[in-house]
Each structure stands twice: as C-alpha cells, then as structure tokens.
Amino acid sequence: MTSRYFSLAIFLLIAVGGGLLIGANNVPGAWYEGLQKPWFNPPNWIFAPVWTVLYVLIGIAGWLVWRRRDRPALTLWFLQMGLNFIWTPVFFGANLLGPALGIALGMLAAAVAFTVRVWTVERRAAWCFVPYVAWVAFASLLNGALWQLNA
C-alpha cells in the first residue's frame, strides 16, 4: 500500500513539480506582453490554475497506466510530458513561435495517442487526459494565431 502511494507521489512530482519548476523559470515577460493577441486570448492569470489542475490529472493518468504496466502507453505519457516541458522554454524563453507550434502539435498528437491507447485498458487515465487534450488543442490554436499575427 505504501509503495502504491509512493509511486503516485513520484508521478505527481514529475508532472506538477516539473511543470511548476519550468513555468517559474520561463514566465511571460515584456516580449509576450508586446505580442499582438487574437480575440480569444485568455487573461494571463488563468494559465497557472488551469495548468496546475491539468498537471495533477496528467500525473494521476501516468500513475494509473504505470500500475497497468502498459509500456506503449507509458512511452506516450513520457513523450507528451517531455514535449510539454520543452514547449515553455522554446515559447517563453527563446521566443520562437513557429518551433513552439510544432512542439505543441506534437504534444497534442502524443496526448491524443495516449488517450486512444488507454481508452480500453485504463479508462480513468483516458478521462484524466480529456481536459488536457482539449486545453492543448486550444493552446496550439492560440500559439498558431500568435505566430500568424506576429510573423
């Protein structure tokens, strides 16, 4: 029982801790404030609470799949997590809208593939990813609009 919750803590640490650490080191600054924004750009304050909830769900989904020992699904989980962690420094750190969009679309593809893969194996993990897939789709659209408006 203890190792079960220890492994959950590890997955939450990877997702939530990694997301918070990367986010804290790559904050929107003057560059982002100076960009032309599309009409559907949400206020900046919404991103931190949304991502925090999503990272908790992502961590739980990874843990559920790890308990099932589904190696292909776990590979997709780590792939999307890696792309997620790379996007922020590319977008906010390097200010590269085009490459960030490519990363976001890869992240979306990996998240969708993960959701489809686990749908019949561990449906709770798939449901944890549904809001994440929706948010990454929105974030990809936003990234693309920012790139188009500021190219």
CSV table of N, CA and C in Angstrom, one decimal:
chain,number,residue,atom,x,y,z
A,1,MET,N,0.8,-1.2,0.0
A,1,MET,CA,0.0,0.0,0.0
A,1,MET,C,0.9,1.3,0.0
A,2,THR,N,1.9,1.3,0.8
A,2,THR,CA,2.8,2.4,0.9
A,2,THR,C,3.5,2.7,-0.4
A,3,SER,N,4.0,1.6,-1.1
A,3,SER,CA,4.7,1.8,-2.3
A,3,SER,C,3.7,2.3,-3.4
A,4,ARG,N,2.4,1.9,-3.3
A,4,ARG,CA,1.4,2.3,-4.2
A,4,ARG,C,1.3,3.9,-4.2
A,5,TYR,N,1.3,4.4,-3.0
A,5,TYR,CA,1.1,5.9,-2.9
A,5,TYR,C,2.4,6.6,-3.1
A,6,PHE,N,3.5,5.9,-2.9
A,6,PHE,CA,4.8,6.5,-3.2
A,6,PHE,C,5.0,6.6,-4.7
A,7,SER,N,4.5,5.6,-5.4
A,7,SER,CA,4.6,5.7,-6.9
A,7,SER,C,3.7,6.8,-7.4
A,8,LEU,N,2.5,7.0,-6.8
A,8,LEU,CA,1.6,8.1,-7.2
A,8,LEU,C,2.3,9.5,-6.9
A,9,ALA,N,3.0,9.6,-5.8
A,9,ALA,CA,3.7,10.8,-5.4
A,9,ALA,C,4.8,11.1,-6.4
A,10,ILE,N,5.5,10.0,-6.9
A,10,ILE,CA,6.5,10.2,-7.9
A,10,ILE,C,5.9,10.8,-9.2
A,11,PHE,N,4.8,10.2,-9.7
A,11,PHE,CA,4.2,10.7,-10.9
A,11,PHE,C,3.7,12.1,-10.7
A,12,LEU,N,3.1,12.5,-9.6
A,12,LEU,CA,2.7,13.8,-9.3
A,12,LEU,C,3.9,14.8,-9.2
A,13,LEU,N,5.0,14.3,-8.7
A,13,LEU,CA,6.2,15.2,-8.6
A,13,LEU,C,6.7,15.4,-10.0
A,14,ILE,N,6.7,14.4,-10.9
A,14,ILE,CA,7.2,14.6,-12.2
A,14,ILE,C,6.3,15.7,-12.9
A,15,ALA,N,5.0,15.4,-12.9
A,15,ALA,CA,4.1,16.3,-13.6
A,15,ALA,C,3.9,17.7,-13.0
A,16,VAL,N,3.5,17.7,-11.8
A,16,VAL,CA,3.2,19.0,-11.1
A,16,VAL,C,4.5,19.7,-10.8
A,17,GLY,N,5.5,19.0,-10.2
A,17,GLY,CA,6.8,19.6,-9.8
A,17,GLY,C,7.5,20.1,-11.1
A,18,GLY,N,7.6,19.3,-12.1
A,18,GLY,CA,8.3,19.7,-13.3
A,18,GLY,C,7.6,20.9,-14.0
A,19,GLY,N,6.3,20.8,-14.1
A,19,GLY,CA,5.5,21.9,-14.7
A,19,GLY,C,5.7,23.2,-13.9
A,20,LEU,N,5.7,23.2,-12.6
A,20,LEU,CA,5.8,24.4,-11.8
A,20,LEU,C,7.3,24.9,-11.9
A,21,LEU,N,8.2,24.0,-11.9
A,21,LEU,CA,9.6,24.4,-12.0
A,21,LEU,C,9.9,25.1,-13.3
A,22,ILE,N,9.5,24.5,-14.4
A,22,ILE,CA,9.7,25.0,-15.7
A,22,ILE,C,8.9,26.3,-15.9
A,23,GLY,N,7.7,26.4,-15.4
A,23,GLY,CA,6.9,27.6,-15.5
A,23,GLY,C,7.5,28.7,-14.7
A,24,ALA,N,8.1,28.5,-13.6
A,24,ALA,CA,8.7,29.5,-12.7
A,24,ALA,C,9.9,30.1,-13.4
A,25,ASN,N,10.6,29.3,-14.2
A,25,ASN,CA,11.8,29.8,-14.8
A,25,ASN,C,11.6,30.3,-16.2
A,26,ASN,N,10.4,30.3,-16.7
A,26,ASN,CA,10.1,30.8,-18.0
A,26,ASN,C,8.7,31.6,-18.0
A,27,VAL,N,8.7,32.7,-17.4
A,27,VAL,CA,7.5,33.5,-17.2
A,27,VAL,C,7.3,34.4,-18.4
A,28,PRO,N,6.0,34.7,-18.7
A,28,PRO,CA,5.8,35.7,-19.7
A,28,PRO,C,6.3,37.0,-19.3
A,29,GLY,N,7.0,37.7,-20.2
A,29,GLY,CA,7.6,39.0,-19.8
A,29,GLY,C,7.2,40.0,-20.9
A,30,ALA,N,8.1,41.0,-21.0
A,30,ALA,CA,7.8,42.1,-21.9
A,30,ALA,C,7.6,41.7,-23.4
A,31,TRP,N,8.3,40.6,-23.8
A,31,TRP,CA,8.2,40.1,-25.1
A,31,TRP,C,6.8,39.6,-25.3
A,32,TYR,N,6.2,38.8,-24.4
A,32,TYR,CA,4.9,38.3,-24.6
A,32,TYR,C,3.9,39.4,-24.5
A,33,GLU,N,4.0,40.3,-23.6
A,33,GLU,CA,3.1,41.4,-23.5
A,33,GLU,C,3.0,42.3,-24.7
A,34,GLY,N,4.2,42.3,-25.5
A,34,GLY,CA,4.2,43.1,-26.7
A,34,GLY,C,3.6,42.5,-27.9
A,35,LEU,N,3.3,41.2,-27.8
A,35,LEU,CA,2.8,40.5,-29.0
A,35,LEU,C,1.3,40.9,-29.2
A,36,GLN,N,1.0,40.9,-30.5
A,36,GLN,CA,-0.4,41.1,-30.9
A,36,GLN,C,-1.1,39.8,-30.5
A,37,LYS,N,-2.3,39.9,-29.9
A,37,LYS,CA,-3.0,38.8,-29.4
A,37,LYS,C,-4.3,38.6,-30.2
A,38,PRO,N,-4.7,37.3,-30.4
A,38,PRO,CA,-6.0,37.1,-31.0
A,38,PRO,C,-7.2,37.4,-30.0
A,39,TRP,N,-8.4,37.6,-30.6
A,39,TRP,CA,-9.5,38.0,-29.7
A,39,TRP,C,-9.8,36.9,-28.7
A,40,PHE,N,-9.4,35.7,-28.9
A,40,PHE,CA,-9.7,34.6,-27.9
A,40,PHE,C,-8.6,34.4,-26.9
A,41,ASN,N,-7.6,35.2,-26.8
A,41,ASN,CA,-6.5,35.1,-25.9
A,41,ASN,C,-7.1,35.3,-24.5
A,42,PRO,N,-6.9,34.3,-23.6
A,42,PRO,CA,-7.4,34.4,-22.2
A,42,PRO,C,-6.5,35.3,-21.4
A,43,PRO,N,-7.0,35.8,-20.3
A,43,PRO,CA,-6.1,36.6,-19.4
A,43,PRO,C,-5.0,35.8,-18.8
A,44,ASN,N,-3.8,36.4,-18.6
A,44,ASN,CA,-2.7,35.7,-18.1
A,44,ASN,C,-2.9,34.9,-16.8
A,45,TRP,N,-3.7,35.4,-15.9
A,45,TRP,CA,-3.9,34.8,-14.6
A,45,TRP,C,-4.5,33.4,-14.7
A,46,ILE,N,-5.2,33.1,-15.9
A,46,ILE,CA,-5.9,31.8,-16.0
A,46,ILE,C,-5.0,30.6,-16.2
A,47,PHE,N,-3.8,30.9,-16.8
A,47,PHE,CA,-2.9,29.8,-17.1
A,47,PHE,C,-2.4,29.0,-16.0
A,48,ALA,N,-1.9,29.6,-14.9
A,48,ALA,CA,-1.4,28.9,-13.7
A,48,ALA,C,-2.4,27.9,-13.1
A,49,PRO,N,-3.6,28.4,-12.8
A,49,PRO,CA,-4.5,27.4,-12.1
A,49,PRO,C,-4.9,26.3,-13.1
A,50,VAL,N,-5.1,26.6,-14.4
A,50,VAL,CA,-5.5,25.6,-15.3
A,50,VAL,C,-4.4,24.5,-15.4
A,51,TRP,N,-3.2,25.0,-15.6
A,51,TRP,CA,-2.1,24.0,-15.7
A,51,TRP,C,-1.8,23.2,-14.5
A,52,THR,N,-2.0,23.8,-13.3
A,52,THR,CA,-1.9,23.1,-12.1
A,52,THR,C,-2.8,21.9,-12.0
A,53,VAL,N,-4.1,22.2,-12.3
A,53,VAL,CA,-5.1,21.1,-12.3
A,53,VAL,C,-4.8,20.1,-13.3
A,54,LEU,N,-4.4,20.5,-14.5
A,54,LEU,CA,-4.0,19.6,-15.6
A,54,LEU,C,-2.8,18.7,-15.2
A,55,TYR,N,-1.8,19.3,-14.6
A,55,TYR,CA,-0.6,18.5,-14.2
A,55,TYR,C,-1.0,17.5,-13.2
A,56,VAL,N,-1.9,17.8,-12.3
A,56,VAL,CA,-2.4,16.8,-11.3
A,56,VAL,C,-3.0,15.6,-12.1
A,57,LEU,N,-3.9,15.9,-13.0
A,57,LEU,CA,-4.6,14.9,-13.8
A,57,LEU,C,-3.6,14.1,-14.6
A,58,ILE,N,-2.6,14.8,-15.2
A,58,ILE,CA,-1.6,14.1,-16.0
A,58,ILE,C,-0.8,13.1,-15.1
A,59,GLY,N,-0.4,13.6,-13.9
A,59,GLY,CA,0.3,12.7,-13.0
A,59,GLY,C,-0.5,11.5,-12.6
A,60,ILE,N,-1.8,11.7,-12.3
A,60,ILE,CA,-2.7,10.5,-12.0
A,60,ILE,C,-2.8,9.6,-13.1
A,61,ALA,N,-3.0,10.1,-14.3
A,61,ALA,CA,-3.1,9.2,-15.5
A,61,ALA,C,-1.8,8.4,-15.7
A,62,GLY,N,-0.6,9.0,-15.6
A,62,GLY,CA,0.6,8.3,-15.7
A,62,GLY,C,0.7,7.2,-14.7
A,63,TRP,N,0.3,7.5,-13.5
A,63,TRP,CA,0.4,6.5,-12.4
A,63,TRP,C,-0.5,5.3,-12.7
A,64,LEU,N,-1.8,5.6,-13.1
A,64,LEU,CA,-2.7,4.6,-13.4
A,64,LEU,C,-2.2,3.7,-14.5
A,65,VAL,N,-1.6,4.2,-15.5
A,65,VAL,CA,-1.0,3.4,-16.6
A,65,VAL,C,0.2,2.6,-16.1
A,66,TRP,N,1.0,3.3,-15.3
A,66,TRP,CA,2.2,2.6,-14.8
A,66,TRP,C,1.8,1.3,-14.0
A,67,ARG,N,0.7,1.4,-13.2
A,67,ARG,CA,0.2,0.3,-12.4
A,67,ARG,C,-0.3,-0.8,-13.3
A,68,ARG,N,-0.7,-0.5,-14.5
A,68,ARG,CA,-1.2,-1.5,-15.5
A,68,ARG,C,0.0,-2.1,-16.3
A,69,ARG,N,1.2,-1.5,-16.1
A,69,ARG,CA,2.4,-2.0,-16.8
A,69,ARG,C,2.2,-2.0,-18.4
A,70,ASP,N,1.5,-0.9,-18.9
A,70,ASP,CA,1.3,-0.8,-20.3
A,70,ASP,C,2.5,0.1,-20.9
A,71,ARG,N,3.5,-0.6,-21.3
A,71,ARG,CA,4.7,0.1,-21.8
A,71,ARG,C,4.5,1.1,-22.9
A,72,PRO,N,3.7,0.7,-24.0
A,72,PRO,CA,3.5,1.7,-25.0
A,72,PRO,C,2.7,2.9,-24.5
A,73,ALA,N,1.8,2.7,-23.7
A,73,ALA,CA,1.1,3.9,-23.1
A,73,ALA,C,2.0,4.7,-22.3
A,74,LEU,N,2.8,4.1,-21.5
A,74,LEU,CA,3.7,4.8,-20.6
A,74,LEU,C,4.8,5.6,-21.5
A,75,THR,N,5.2,5.0,-22.6
A,75,THR,CA,6.1,5.7,-23.5
A,75,THR,C,5.4,6.9,-24.1
A,76,LEU,N,4.1,6.8,-24.4
A,76,LEU,CA,3.4,8.0,-24.9
A,76,LEU,C,3.2,9.1,-23.8
A,77,TRP,N,3.0,8.6,-22.6
A,77,TRP,CA,2.9,9.5,-21.5
A,77,TRP,C,4.2,10.3,-21.3
A,78,PHE,N,5.3,9.6,-21.3
A,78,PHE,CA,6.6,10.3,-21.1
A,78,PHE,C,6.9,11.2,-22.3
A,79,LEU,N,6.5,10.8,-23.5
A,79,LEU,CA,6.7,11.6,-24.7
A,79,LEU,C,6.0,12.9,-24.6
A,80,GLN,N,4.7,12.8,-24.3
A,80,GLN,CA,3.9,14.1,-24.2
A,80,GLN,C,4.4,14.9,-23.0
A,81,MET,N,4.9,14.3,-22.0
A,81,MET,CA,5.4,15.1,-20.8
A,81,MET,C,6.7,15.8,-21.3
A,82,GLY,N,7.6,15.1,-22.0
A,82,GLY,CA,8.8,15.8,-22.5
A,82,GLY,C,8.5,16.9,-23.4
A,83,LEU,N,7.6,16.7,-24.3
A,83,LEU,CA,7.2,17.8,-25.2
A,83,LEU,C,6.5,19.0,-24.5
A,84,ASN,N,5.7,18.6,-23.5
A,84,ASN,CA,5.1,19.7,-22.6
A,84,ASN,C,6.2,20.5,-21.9
A,85,PHE,N,7.2,19.9,-21.4
A,85,PHE,CA,8.3,20.6,-20.7
A,85,PHE,C,9.2,21.4,-21.6
A,86,ILE,N,9.3,20.9,-22.9
A,86,ILE,CA,10.1,21.6,-23.9
A,86,ILE,C,9.4,22.9,-24.4
A,87,TRP,N,8.1,22.8,-24.5
A,87,TRP,CA,7.4,23.9,-25.1
A,87,TRP,C,7.6,25.3,-24.4
A,88,THR,N,7.5,25.3,-23.1
A,88,THR,CA,7.6,26.5,-22.4
A,88,THR,C,8.9,27.3,-22.6
A,89,PRO,N,10.1,26.6,-22.5
A,89,PRO,CA,11.3,27.4,-22.7
A,89,PRO,C,11.5,27.8,-24.2
A,90,VAL,N,10.9,27.0,-25.1
A,90,VAL,CA,11.0,27.4,-26.5
A,90,VAL,C,10.1,28.6,-26.8
A,91,PHE,N,8.9,28.6,-26.2
A,91,PHE,CA,8.0,29.7,-26.4
A,91,PHE,C,8.4,30.9,-25.7
A,92,PHE,N,8.4,30.8,-24.3
A,92,PHE,CA,8.7,32.0,-23.5
A,92,PHE,C,10.2,32.3,-23.3
A,93,GLY,N,11.0,31.3,-23.3
A,93,GLY,CA,12.5,31.5,-23.1
A,93,GLY,C,13.1,32.0,-24.4
A,94,ALA,N,13.0,31.2,-25.5
A,94,ALA,CA,13.6,31.5,-26.8
A,94,ALA,C,12.8,32.4,-27.7
A,95,ASN,N,11.5,32.6,-27.3
A,95,ASN,CA,10.6,33.4,-28.1
A,95,ASN,C,10.4,32.9,-29.6
A,96,LEU,N,10.4,31.6,-29.7
A,96,LEU,CA,10.3,31.0,-31.0
A,96,LEU,C,8.9,30.5,-31.2
A,97,LEU,N,8.0,31.3,-31.8
A,97,LEU,CA,6.6,30.9,-32.0
A,97,LEU,C,6.4,29.7,-33.0
A,98,GLY,N,7.1,29.7,-34.1
A,98,GLY,CA,7.0,28.6,-35.1
A,98,GLY,C,7.4,27.3,-34.5
A,99,PRO,N,8.6,27.2,-34.0
A,99,PRO,CA,9.0,25.9,-33.4
A,99,PRO,C,8.1,25.5,-32.2
A,100,ALA,N,7.7,26.5,-31.4
A,100,ALA,CA,6.8,26.1,-30.3
A,100,ALA,C,5.5,25.5,-30.8
A,101,LEU,N,5.0,26.0,-31.9
A,101,LEU,CA,3.8,25.5,-32.5
A,101,LEU,C,4.0,24.0,-32.9
A,102,GLY,N,5.1,23.7,-33.5
A,102,GLY,CA,5.4,22.4,-33.9
A,102,GLY,C,5.5,21.4,-32.7
A,103,ILE,N,6.1,21.9,-31.6
A,103,ILE,CA,6.1,21.2,-30.4
A,103,ILE,C,4.7,21.0,-29.8
A,104,ALA,N,3.9,22.0,-29.8
A,104,ALA,CA,2.6,21.9,-29.3
A,104,ALA,C,1.7,20.9,-30.1
A,105,LEU,N,1.9,20.9,-31.4
A,105,LEU,CA,1.2,19.9,-32.2
A,105,LEU,C,1.6,18.5,-32.0
A,106,GLY,N,2.9,18.3,-31.7
A,106,GLY,CA,3.5,17.0,-31.4
A,106,GLY,C,2.9,16.6,-30.0
A,107,MET,N,2.8,17.5,-29.1
A,107,MET,CA,2.3,17.2,-27.8
A,107,MET,C,0.8,16.8,-27.9
A,108,LEU,N,0.1,17.5,-28.7
A,108,LEU,CA,-1.3,17.2,-28.9
A,108,LEU,C,-1.5,15.8,-29.5
A,109,ALA,N,-0.6,15.5,-30.5
A,109,ALA,CA,-0.7,14.2,-31.1
A,109,ALA,C,-0.4,13.1,-30.1
A,110,ALA,N,0.6,13.3,-29.3
A,110,ALA,CA,1.0,12.3,-28.3
A,110,ALA,C,-0.1,12.2,-27.2
A,111,ALA,N,-0.7,13.3,-26.8
A,111,ALA,CA,-1.8,13.2,-25.8
A,111,ALA,C,-3.0,12.5,-26.4
A,112,VAL,N,-3.3,12.8,-27.6
A,112,VAL,CA,-4.4,12.0,-28.2
A,112,VAL,C,-4.1,10.6,-28.4
A,113,ALA,N,-2.9,10.2,-28.8
A,113,ALA,CA,-2.5,8.8,-29.0
A,113,ALA,C,-2.5,8.1,-27.6
A,114,PHE,N,-2.1,8.8,-26.6
A,114,PHE,CA,-2.1,8.2,-25.2
A,114,PHE,C,-3.6,7.9,-24.8
A,115,THR,N,-4.5,8.9,-25.0
A,115,THR,CA,-5.9,8.8,-24.7
A,115,THR,C,-6.5,7.6,-25.4
A,116,VAL,N,-6.3,7.5,-26.7
A,116,VAL,CA,-6.8,6.4,-27.5
A,116,VAL,C,-6.2,5.1,-27.0
A,117,ARG,N,-5.0,5.0,-26.8
A,117,ARG,CA,-4.3,3.8,-26.3
A,117,ARG,C,-4.9,3.3,-25.0
A,118,VAL,N,-5.1,4.2,-24.1
A,118,VAL,CA,-5.6,3.7,-22.8
A,118,VAL,C,-7.1,3.6,-22.6
A,119,TRP,N,-7.8,4.0,-23.6
A,119,TRP,CA,-9.3,4.0,-23.5
A,119,TRP,C,-9.9,2.7,-23.1
A,120,THR,N,-9.3,1.6,-23.7
A,120,THR,CA,-9.9,0.3,-23.3
A,120,THR,C,-9.1,-0.4,-22.2
A,121,VAL,N,-7.9,0.1,-21.9
A,121,VAL,CA,-7.1,-0.6,-20.9
A,121,VAL,C,-7.3,0.1,-19.5
A,122,GLU,N,-7.3,1.4,-19.4
A,122,GLU,CA,-7.5,2.1,-18.2
A,122,GLU,C,-8.2,3.4,-18.4
A,123,ARG,N,-9.6,3.2,-18.5
A,123,ARG,CA,-10.4,4.4,-18.9
A,123,ARG,C,-10.3,5.6,-18.0
A,124,ARG,N,-10.0,5.4,-16.7
A,124,ARG,CA,-9.8,6.5,-15.8
A,124,ARG,C,-8.7,7.4,-16.3
A,125,ALA,N,-7.6,6.8,-16.7
A,125,ALA,CA,-6.5,7.6,-17.3
A,125,ALA,C,-6.9,8.3,-18.5
A,126,ALA,N,-7.7,7.7,-19.4
A,126,ALA,CA,-8.1,8.4,-20.6
A,126,ALA,C,-9.0,9.6,-20.2
A,127,TRP,N,-9.9,9.4,-19.3
A,127,TRP,CA,-10.7,10.6,-18.8
A,127,TRP,C,-9.9,11.7,-18.2
A,128,CYS,N,-8.8,11.3,-17.5
A,128,CYS,CA,-7.9,12.3,-16.9
A,128,CYS,C,-7.3,13.2,-18.1
A,129,PHE,N,-7.1,12.6,-19.2
A,129,PHE,CA,-6.5,13.3,-20.3
A,129,PHE,C,-7.4,14.1,-21.2
A,130,VAL,N,-8.7,13.9,-21.1
A,130,VAL,CA,-9.7,14.6,-21.9
A,130,VAL,C,-9.6,16.1,-21.8
A,131,PRO,N,-9.6,16.6,-20.5
A,131,PRO,CA,-9.4,18.1,-20.4
A,131,PRO,C,-8.0,18.6,-20.9
A,132,TYR,N,-7.0,17.8,-20.7
A,132,TYR,CA,-5.7,18.1,-21.2
A,132,TYR,C,-5.6,18.2,-22.7
A,133,VAL,N,-6.2,17.2,-23.4
A,133,VAL,CA,-6.3,17.2,-24.8
A,133,VAL,C,-7.0,18.5,-25.3
A,134,ALA,N,-8.1,18.8,-24.7
A,134,ALA,CA,-8.9,20.0,-25.1
A,134,ALA,C,-8.0,21.3,-24.9
A,135,TRP,N,-7.4,21.3,-23.7
A,135,TRP,CA,-6.5,22.5,-23.5
A,135,TRP,C,-5.3,22.6,-24.4
A,136,VAL,N,-4.7,21.5,-24.7
A,136,VAL,CA,-3.5,21.6,-25.6
A,136,VAL,C,-4.0,21.9,-27.0
A,137,ALA,N,-5.2,21.4,-27.4
A,137,ALA,CA,-5.7,21.8,-28.7
A,137,ALA,C,-6.0,23.4,-28.7
A,138,PHE,N,-6.5,23.9,-27.7
A,138,PHE,CA,-6.7,25.3,-27.6
A,138,PHE,C,-5.4,26.1,-27.6
A,139,ALA,N,-4.5,25.6,-26.8
A,139,ALA,CA,-3.1,26.2,-26.7
A,139,ALA,C,-2.4,26.2,-28.0
A,140,SER,N,-2.6,25.1,-28.8
A,140,SER,CA,-2.0,25.0,-30.1
A,140,SER,C,-2.6,26.1,-31.1
A,141,LEU,N,-3.9,26.2,-31.0
A,141,LEU,CA,-4.6,27.2,-31.8
A,141,LEU,C,-4.1,28.6,-31.4
A,142,LEU,N,-4.0,28.9,-30.1
A,142,LEU,CA,-3.5,30.1,-29.7
A,142,LEU,C,-2.1,30.4,-30.1
A,143,ASN,N,-1.2,29.4,-30.0
A,143,ASN,CA,0.2,29.5,-30.4
A,143,ASN,C,0.2,29.8,-31.9
A,144,GLY,N,-0.6,29.1,-32.7
A,144,GLY,CA,-0.6,29.4,-34.2
A,144,GLY,C,-1.1,30.8,-34.5
A,145,ALA,N,-2.1,31.2,-33.8
A,145,ALA,CA,-2.7,32.6,-34.0
A,145,ALA,C,-1.6,33.6,-33.7
A,146,LEU,N,-0.9,33.4,-32.5
A,146,LEU,CA,0.2,34.3,-32.2
A,146,LEU,C,1.3,34.4,-33.2
A,147,TRP,N,1.6,33.2,-33.7
A,147,TRP,CA,2.6,33.1,-34.7
A,147,TRP,C,2.2,33.9,-36.0
A,148,GLN,N,1.0,33.7,-36.4
A,148,GLN,CA,0.4,34.3,-37.6
A,148,GLN,C,0.4,35.8,-37.4
A,149,LEU,N,-0.1,36.3,-36.3
A,149,LEU,CA,-0.2,37.7,-36.0
A,149,LEU,C,1.1,38.5,-35.9
A,150,ASN,N,2.1,37.7,-35.5
A,150,ASN,CA,3.4,38.4,-35.2
A,150,ASN,C,4.5,38.0,-36.0
A,151,ALA,N,4.2,37.3,-37.2
A,151,ALA,CA,5.3,36.9,-38.1
A,151,ALA,C,5.9,38.0,-38.9
